[in-house]
Short mmCIF file of C-alpha atoms and ligand atoms in Angstrom, two decimals:
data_model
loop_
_atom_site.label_atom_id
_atom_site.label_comp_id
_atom_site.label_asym_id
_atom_site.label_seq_id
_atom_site.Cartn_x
_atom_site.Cartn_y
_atom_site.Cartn_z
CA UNK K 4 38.97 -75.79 2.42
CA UNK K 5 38.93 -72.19 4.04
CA UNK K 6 41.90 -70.72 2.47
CA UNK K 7 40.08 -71.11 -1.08
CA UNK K 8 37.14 -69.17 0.29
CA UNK K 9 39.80 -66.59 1.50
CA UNK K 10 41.27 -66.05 -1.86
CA UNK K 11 38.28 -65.43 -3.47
CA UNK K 12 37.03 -62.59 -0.99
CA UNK K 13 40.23 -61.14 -2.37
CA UNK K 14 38.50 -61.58 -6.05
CA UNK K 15 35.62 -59.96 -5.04
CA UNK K 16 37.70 -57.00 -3.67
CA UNK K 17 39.12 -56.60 -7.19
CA UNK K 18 42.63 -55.22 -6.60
CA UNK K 19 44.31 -55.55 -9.84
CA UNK K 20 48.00 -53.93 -9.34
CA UNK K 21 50.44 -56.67 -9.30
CA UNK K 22 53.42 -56.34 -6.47
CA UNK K 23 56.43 -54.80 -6.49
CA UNK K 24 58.48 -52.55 -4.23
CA UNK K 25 56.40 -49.25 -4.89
CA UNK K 26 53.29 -50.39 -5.52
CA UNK K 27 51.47 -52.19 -2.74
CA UNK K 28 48.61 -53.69 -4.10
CA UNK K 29 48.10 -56.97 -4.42
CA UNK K 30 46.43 -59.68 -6.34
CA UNK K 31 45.21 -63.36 -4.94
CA UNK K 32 47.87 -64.82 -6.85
CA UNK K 33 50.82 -62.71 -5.40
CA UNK K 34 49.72 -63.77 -2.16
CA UNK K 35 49.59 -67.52 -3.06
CA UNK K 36 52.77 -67.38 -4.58
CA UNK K 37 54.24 -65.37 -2.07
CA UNK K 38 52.41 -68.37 0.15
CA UNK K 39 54.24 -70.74 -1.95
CA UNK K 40 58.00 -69.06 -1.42
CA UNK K 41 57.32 -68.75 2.72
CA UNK K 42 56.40 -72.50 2.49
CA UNK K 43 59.56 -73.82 0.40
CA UNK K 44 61.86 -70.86 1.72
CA UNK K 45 61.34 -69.68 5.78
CA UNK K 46 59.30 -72.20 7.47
CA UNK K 47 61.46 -74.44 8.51
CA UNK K 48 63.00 -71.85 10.61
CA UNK K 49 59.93 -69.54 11.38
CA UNK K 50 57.60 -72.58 10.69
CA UNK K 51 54.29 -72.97 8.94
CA UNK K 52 52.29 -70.34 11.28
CA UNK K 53 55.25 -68.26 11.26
CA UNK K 54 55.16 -68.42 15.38
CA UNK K 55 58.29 -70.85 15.88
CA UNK K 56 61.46 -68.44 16.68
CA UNK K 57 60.83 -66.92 20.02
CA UNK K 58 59.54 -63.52 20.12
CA UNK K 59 59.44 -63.41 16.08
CA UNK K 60 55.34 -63.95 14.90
CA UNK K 61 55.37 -63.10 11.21
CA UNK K 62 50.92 -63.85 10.99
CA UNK K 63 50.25 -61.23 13.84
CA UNK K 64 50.89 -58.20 11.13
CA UNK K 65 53.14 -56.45 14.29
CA UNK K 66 57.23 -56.28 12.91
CA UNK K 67 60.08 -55.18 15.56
CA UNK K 68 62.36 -54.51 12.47
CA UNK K 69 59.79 -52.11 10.46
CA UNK K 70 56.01 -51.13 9.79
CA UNK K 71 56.20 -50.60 5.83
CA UNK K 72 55.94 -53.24 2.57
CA UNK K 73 59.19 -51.62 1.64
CA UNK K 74 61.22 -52.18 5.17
CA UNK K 75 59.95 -55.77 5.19
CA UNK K 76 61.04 -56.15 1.33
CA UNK K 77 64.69 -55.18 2.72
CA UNK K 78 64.33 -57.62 5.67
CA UNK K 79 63.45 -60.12 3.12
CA UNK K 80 66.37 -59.43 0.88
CA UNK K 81 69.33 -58.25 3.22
CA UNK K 82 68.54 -60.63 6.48
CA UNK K 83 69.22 -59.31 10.25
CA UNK K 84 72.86 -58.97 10.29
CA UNK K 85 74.23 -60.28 13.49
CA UNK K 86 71.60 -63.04 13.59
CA UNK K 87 70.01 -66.54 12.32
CA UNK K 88 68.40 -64.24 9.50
CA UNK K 89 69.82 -64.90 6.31
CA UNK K 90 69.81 -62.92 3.58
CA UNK K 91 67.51 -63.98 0.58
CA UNK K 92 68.60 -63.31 -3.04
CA UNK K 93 64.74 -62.73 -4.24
CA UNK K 94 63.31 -60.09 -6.65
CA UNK K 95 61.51 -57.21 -5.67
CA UNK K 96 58.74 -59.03 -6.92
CA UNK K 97 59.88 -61.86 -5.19
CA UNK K 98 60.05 -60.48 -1.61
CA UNK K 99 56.44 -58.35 -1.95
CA UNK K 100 54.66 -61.46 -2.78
CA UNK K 101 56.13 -62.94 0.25
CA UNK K 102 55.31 -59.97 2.28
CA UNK K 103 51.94 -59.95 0.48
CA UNK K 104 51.44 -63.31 2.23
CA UNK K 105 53.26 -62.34 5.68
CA UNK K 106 50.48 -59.74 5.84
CA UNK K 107 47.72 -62.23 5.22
CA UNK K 108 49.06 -65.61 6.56
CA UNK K 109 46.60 -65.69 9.68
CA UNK K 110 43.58 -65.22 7.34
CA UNK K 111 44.56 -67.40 4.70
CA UNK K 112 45.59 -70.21 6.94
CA UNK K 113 42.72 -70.15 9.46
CA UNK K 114 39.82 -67.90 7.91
CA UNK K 115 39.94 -65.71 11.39
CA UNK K 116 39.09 -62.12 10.48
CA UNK K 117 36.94 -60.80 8.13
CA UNK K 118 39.25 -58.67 5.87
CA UNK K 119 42.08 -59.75 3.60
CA UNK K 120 44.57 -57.02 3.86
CA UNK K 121 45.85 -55.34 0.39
CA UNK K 122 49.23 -53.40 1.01
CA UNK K 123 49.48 -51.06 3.64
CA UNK K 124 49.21 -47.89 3.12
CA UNK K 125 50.76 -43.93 3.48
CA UNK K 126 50.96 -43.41 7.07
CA UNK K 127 51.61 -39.62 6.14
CA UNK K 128 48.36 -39.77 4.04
CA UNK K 129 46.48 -41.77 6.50
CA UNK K 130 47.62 -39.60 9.04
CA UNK K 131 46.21 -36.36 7.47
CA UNK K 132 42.83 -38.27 6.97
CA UNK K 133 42.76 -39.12 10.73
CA UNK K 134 43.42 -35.59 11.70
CA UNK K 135 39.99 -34.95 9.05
CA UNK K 136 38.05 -37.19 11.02
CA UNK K 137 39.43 -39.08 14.27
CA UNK K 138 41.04 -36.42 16.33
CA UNK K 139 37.67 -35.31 18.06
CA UNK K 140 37.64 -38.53 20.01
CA UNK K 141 40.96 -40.50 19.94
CA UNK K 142 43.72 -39.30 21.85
CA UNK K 143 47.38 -39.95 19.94
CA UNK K 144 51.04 -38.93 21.25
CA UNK K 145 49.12 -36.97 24.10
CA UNK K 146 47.01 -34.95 21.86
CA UNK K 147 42.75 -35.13 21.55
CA UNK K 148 40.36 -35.63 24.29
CA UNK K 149 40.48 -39.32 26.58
CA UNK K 150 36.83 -40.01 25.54
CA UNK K 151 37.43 -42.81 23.45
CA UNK K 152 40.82 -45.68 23.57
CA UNK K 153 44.07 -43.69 23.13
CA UNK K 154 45.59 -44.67 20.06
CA UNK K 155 49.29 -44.08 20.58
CA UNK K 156 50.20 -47.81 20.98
CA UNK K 157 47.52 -49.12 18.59
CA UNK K 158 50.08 -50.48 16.33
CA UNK K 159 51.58 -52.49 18.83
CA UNK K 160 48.88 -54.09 20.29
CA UNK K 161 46.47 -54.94 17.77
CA UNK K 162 47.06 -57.01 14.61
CA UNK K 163 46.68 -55.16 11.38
CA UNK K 164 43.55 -57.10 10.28
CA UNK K 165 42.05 -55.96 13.37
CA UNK K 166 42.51 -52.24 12.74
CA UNK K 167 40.85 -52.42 9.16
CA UNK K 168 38.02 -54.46 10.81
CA UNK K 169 37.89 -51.65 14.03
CA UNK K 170 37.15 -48.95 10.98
CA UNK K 171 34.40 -51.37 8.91
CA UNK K 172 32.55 -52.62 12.14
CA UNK K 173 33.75 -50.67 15.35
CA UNK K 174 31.21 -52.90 17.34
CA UNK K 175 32.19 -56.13 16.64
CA UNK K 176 35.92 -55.25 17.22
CA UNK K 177 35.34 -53.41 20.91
CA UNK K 178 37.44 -54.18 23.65
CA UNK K 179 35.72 -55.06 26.81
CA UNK K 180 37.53 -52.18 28.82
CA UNK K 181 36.16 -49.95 25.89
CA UNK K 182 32.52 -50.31 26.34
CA UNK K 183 30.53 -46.71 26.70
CA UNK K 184 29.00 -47.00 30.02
CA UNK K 185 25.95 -44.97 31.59
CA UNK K 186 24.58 -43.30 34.16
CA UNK K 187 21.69 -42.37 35.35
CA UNK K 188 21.42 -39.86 38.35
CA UNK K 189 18.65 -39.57 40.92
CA UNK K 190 17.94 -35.88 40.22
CA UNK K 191 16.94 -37.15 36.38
CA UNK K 192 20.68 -36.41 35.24
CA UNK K 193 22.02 -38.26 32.31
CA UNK K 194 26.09 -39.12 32.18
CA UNK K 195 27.76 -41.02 29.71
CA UNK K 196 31.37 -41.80 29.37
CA UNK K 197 33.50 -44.37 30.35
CA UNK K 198 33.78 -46.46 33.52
CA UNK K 199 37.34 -45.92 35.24
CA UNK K 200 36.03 -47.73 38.38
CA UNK K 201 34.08 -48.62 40.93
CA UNK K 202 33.91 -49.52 44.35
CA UNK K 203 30.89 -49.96 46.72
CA UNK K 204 30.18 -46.51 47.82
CA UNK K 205 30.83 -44.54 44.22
CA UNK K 206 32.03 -44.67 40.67
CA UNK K 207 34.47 -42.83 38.83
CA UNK K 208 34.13 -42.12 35.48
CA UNK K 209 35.47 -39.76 32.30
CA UNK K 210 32.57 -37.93 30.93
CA UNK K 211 31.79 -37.45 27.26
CA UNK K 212 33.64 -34.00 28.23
CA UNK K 213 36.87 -35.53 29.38
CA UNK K 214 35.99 -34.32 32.93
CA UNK K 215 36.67 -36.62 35.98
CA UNK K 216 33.45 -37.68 38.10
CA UNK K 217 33.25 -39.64 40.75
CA UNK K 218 29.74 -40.51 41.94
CA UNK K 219 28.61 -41.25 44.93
CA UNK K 220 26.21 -44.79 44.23
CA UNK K 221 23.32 -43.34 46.27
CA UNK K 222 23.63 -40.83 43.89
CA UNK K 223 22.93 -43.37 41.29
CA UNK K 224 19.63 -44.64 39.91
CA UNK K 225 20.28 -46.56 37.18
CA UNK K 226 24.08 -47.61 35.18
CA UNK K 227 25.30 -49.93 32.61
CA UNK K 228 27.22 -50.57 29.65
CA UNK K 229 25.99 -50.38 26.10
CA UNK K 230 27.18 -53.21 23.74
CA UNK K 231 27.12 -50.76 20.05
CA UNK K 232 30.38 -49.00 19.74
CA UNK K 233 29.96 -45.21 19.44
CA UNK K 234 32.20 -45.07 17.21
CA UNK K 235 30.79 -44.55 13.26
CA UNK K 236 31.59 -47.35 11.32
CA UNK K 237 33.66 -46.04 8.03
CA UNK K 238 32.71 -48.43 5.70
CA UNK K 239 31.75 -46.69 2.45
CA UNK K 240 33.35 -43.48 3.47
CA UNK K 241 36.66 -44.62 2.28
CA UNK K 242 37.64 -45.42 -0.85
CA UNK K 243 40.46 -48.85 -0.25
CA UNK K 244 42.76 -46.94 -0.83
CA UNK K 245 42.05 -44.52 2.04
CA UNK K 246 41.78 -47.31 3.99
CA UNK K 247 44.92 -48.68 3.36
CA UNK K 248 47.10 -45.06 4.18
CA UNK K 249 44.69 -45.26 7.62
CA UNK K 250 45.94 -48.83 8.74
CA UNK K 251 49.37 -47.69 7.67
CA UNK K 252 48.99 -44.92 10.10
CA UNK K 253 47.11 -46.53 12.63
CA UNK K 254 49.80 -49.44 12.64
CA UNK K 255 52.78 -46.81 12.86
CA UNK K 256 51.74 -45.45 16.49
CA UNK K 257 53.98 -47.82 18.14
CA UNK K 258 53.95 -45.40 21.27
CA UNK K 259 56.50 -42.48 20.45
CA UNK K 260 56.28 -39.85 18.09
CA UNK K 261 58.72 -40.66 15.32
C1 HEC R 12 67.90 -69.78 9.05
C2 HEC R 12 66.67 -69.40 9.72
C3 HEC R 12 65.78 -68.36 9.06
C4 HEC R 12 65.28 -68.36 7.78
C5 HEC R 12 65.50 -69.37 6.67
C6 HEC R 12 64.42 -67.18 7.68
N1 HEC R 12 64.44 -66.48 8.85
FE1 HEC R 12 63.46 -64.74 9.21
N2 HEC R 12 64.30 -64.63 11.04
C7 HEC R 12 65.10 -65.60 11.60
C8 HEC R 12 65.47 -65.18 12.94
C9 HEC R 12 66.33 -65.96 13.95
C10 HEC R 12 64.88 -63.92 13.16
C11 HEC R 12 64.94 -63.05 14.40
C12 HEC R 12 66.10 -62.12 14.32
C13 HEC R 12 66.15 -61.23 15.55
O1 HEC R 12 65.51 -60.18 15.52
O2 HEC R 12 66.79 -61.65 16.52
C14 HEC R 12 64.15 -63.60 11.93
C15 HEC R 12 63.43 -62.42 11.75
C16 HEC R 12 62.60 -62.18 10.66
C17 HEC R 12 61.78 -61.02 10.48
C18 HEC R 12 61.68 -59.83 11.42
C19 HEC R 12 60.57 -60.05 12.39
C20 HEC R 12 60.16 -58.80 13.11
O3 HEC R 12 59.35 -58.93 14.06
O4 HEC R 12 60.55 -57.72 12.74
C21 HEC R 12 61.10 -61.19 9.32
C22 HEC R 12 60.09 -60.23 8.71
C23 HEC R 12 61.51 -62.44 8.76
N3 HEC R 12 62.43 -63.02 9.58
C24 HEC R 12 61.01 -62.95 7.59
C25 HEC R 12 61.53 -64.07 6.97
C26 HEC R 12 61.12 -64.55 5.68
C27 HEC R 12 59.99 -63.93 4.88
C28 HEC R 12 61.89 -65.61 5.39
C29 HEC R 12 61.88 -66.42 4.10
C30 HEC R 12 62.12 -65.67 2.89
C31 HEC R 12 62.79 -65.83 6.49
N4 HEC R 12 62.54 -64.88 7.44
C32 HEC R 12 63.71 -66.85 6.56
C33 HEC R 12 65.51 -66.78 11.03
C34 HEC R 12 65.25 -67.17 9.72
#
């Protein structure tokens, strides 16, 4: 059974806090309790995968109505006034062990992904650590080069597993469309960057300087894309908990600056 495997990474990654409202740590058995509430309390409306009201998918980590532990806790606990949402009368304790789950329903039910999530962290804090080390590449809310993927909607489009994976193992997370690509010149010139496009007489590309090129292919002697992500991985240069507060920025750039 996968899910048993699942929980026991989460053993291995030692996180001892128990949930409540402040404290977003978890421990295996939050989540399988908070596993156990979903199961008895919301799936027969958002059903077992959590995919079943339209436009509503609790397991992809992405909310409309909030990004933090704490705004899914009041979800939980107040409902959607004005629709099918109910109210719930949990705990604090209750509703964090459910959102404990909520965060890693698609790894516990299906093994995809490599990381269980603990709570998400301080996007402030994760914020200021980005600014450390990511603003010499990624571009956010219009500010930092175009070298590497703009990461203003980030938190939209890719589920939170996926961004803690994209900082462990940048490689095995790349997008197609993100792939460094090459170029070598006929004069012995070396250009890499990232293809924009292409069409049989010349190929436009960003430079590792931001600049625009377009090259004309007679120009060209040799191109290609490389498969290794230049991006660093970061595993072992965060502590978890760093980690955490960069997901919980990473998955607040919804694409406007709050
Ligand atoms: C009676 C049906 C019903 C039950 C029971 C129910 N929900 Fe919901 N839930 C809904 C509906 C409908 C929506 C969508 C509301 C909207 O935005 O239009 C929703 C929305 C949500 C959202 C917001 C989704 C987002 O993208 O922001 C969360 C989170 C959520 N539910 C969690 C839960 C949890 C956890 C439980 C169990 C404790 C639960 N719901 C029980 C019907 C239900």
């Amino acid at each position: 059974m996968r899910a048993s495997i699942c929980v026991s990474v989460v053993v291995i990654s030692a996180v001892t806090a128990t949930a409540s409202a402040q404290d977003h740590s978890y421990t295996p058995a939050d989540i399988e309790n908070g596993g156990r509430l979903y199961q008895t309390t919301c799936s027969g409306c958002h059903g077992p995968a959590g995919d079943e009201i339209p436009g509503v998918a609790l397991g992809r980590g992405v909310f409309k109505r909030g990004t933090s532990d704490t705004d899914l806790i009041a979800v939980i606990k107040t409902g959607i006034p004005g629709t099918a949402m109910p109210p719930h009368a949990f705990s604090d304790q209750e509703a964090a062990q459910i959102v404990a789950y909520l965060r890693n329903m698609t790894v516990v039910r299906t093994g995809i992904g490599t990381t269980v999530m603990r709570g998400l962290g301080d996007p402030a804090r994760g914020r200021a650590l980005f600014e450390g080390k990511g603003v010499t590449c990624h571009r956010v809310y219009g500010r930092g080069p175009r070298t590497a993927p703009d990461l203003t909607e980030v938190g939209l489009t890719r589920p939170l597993p996926e961004l803690r994976d994209a900082l462990l193992d940048p490689s095995a997370t790349m997008r197609p469309a993100n792939r460094p690509f090459r170029v070598v010149t006929t004069d012995g010139r070396t250009i890499a960057g990232r293809l924009l496009n292409q069409d049989t007489y010349s190929i436009q590309m960003l430079d590792s300087s931001d600049r625009l090129l377009s090259l004309p292919k007679r120009t060209v002697r040799e191109q290609g894309f490389a498969s290794a992500s230049p991006m660093p991985s970061y595993k072992g240069t965060f502590t978890d908990q760093e980690l955490d507060d960069l997901v919980g920025f990473l998955a607040s750039l919804k694409g406007f600056n709050p």
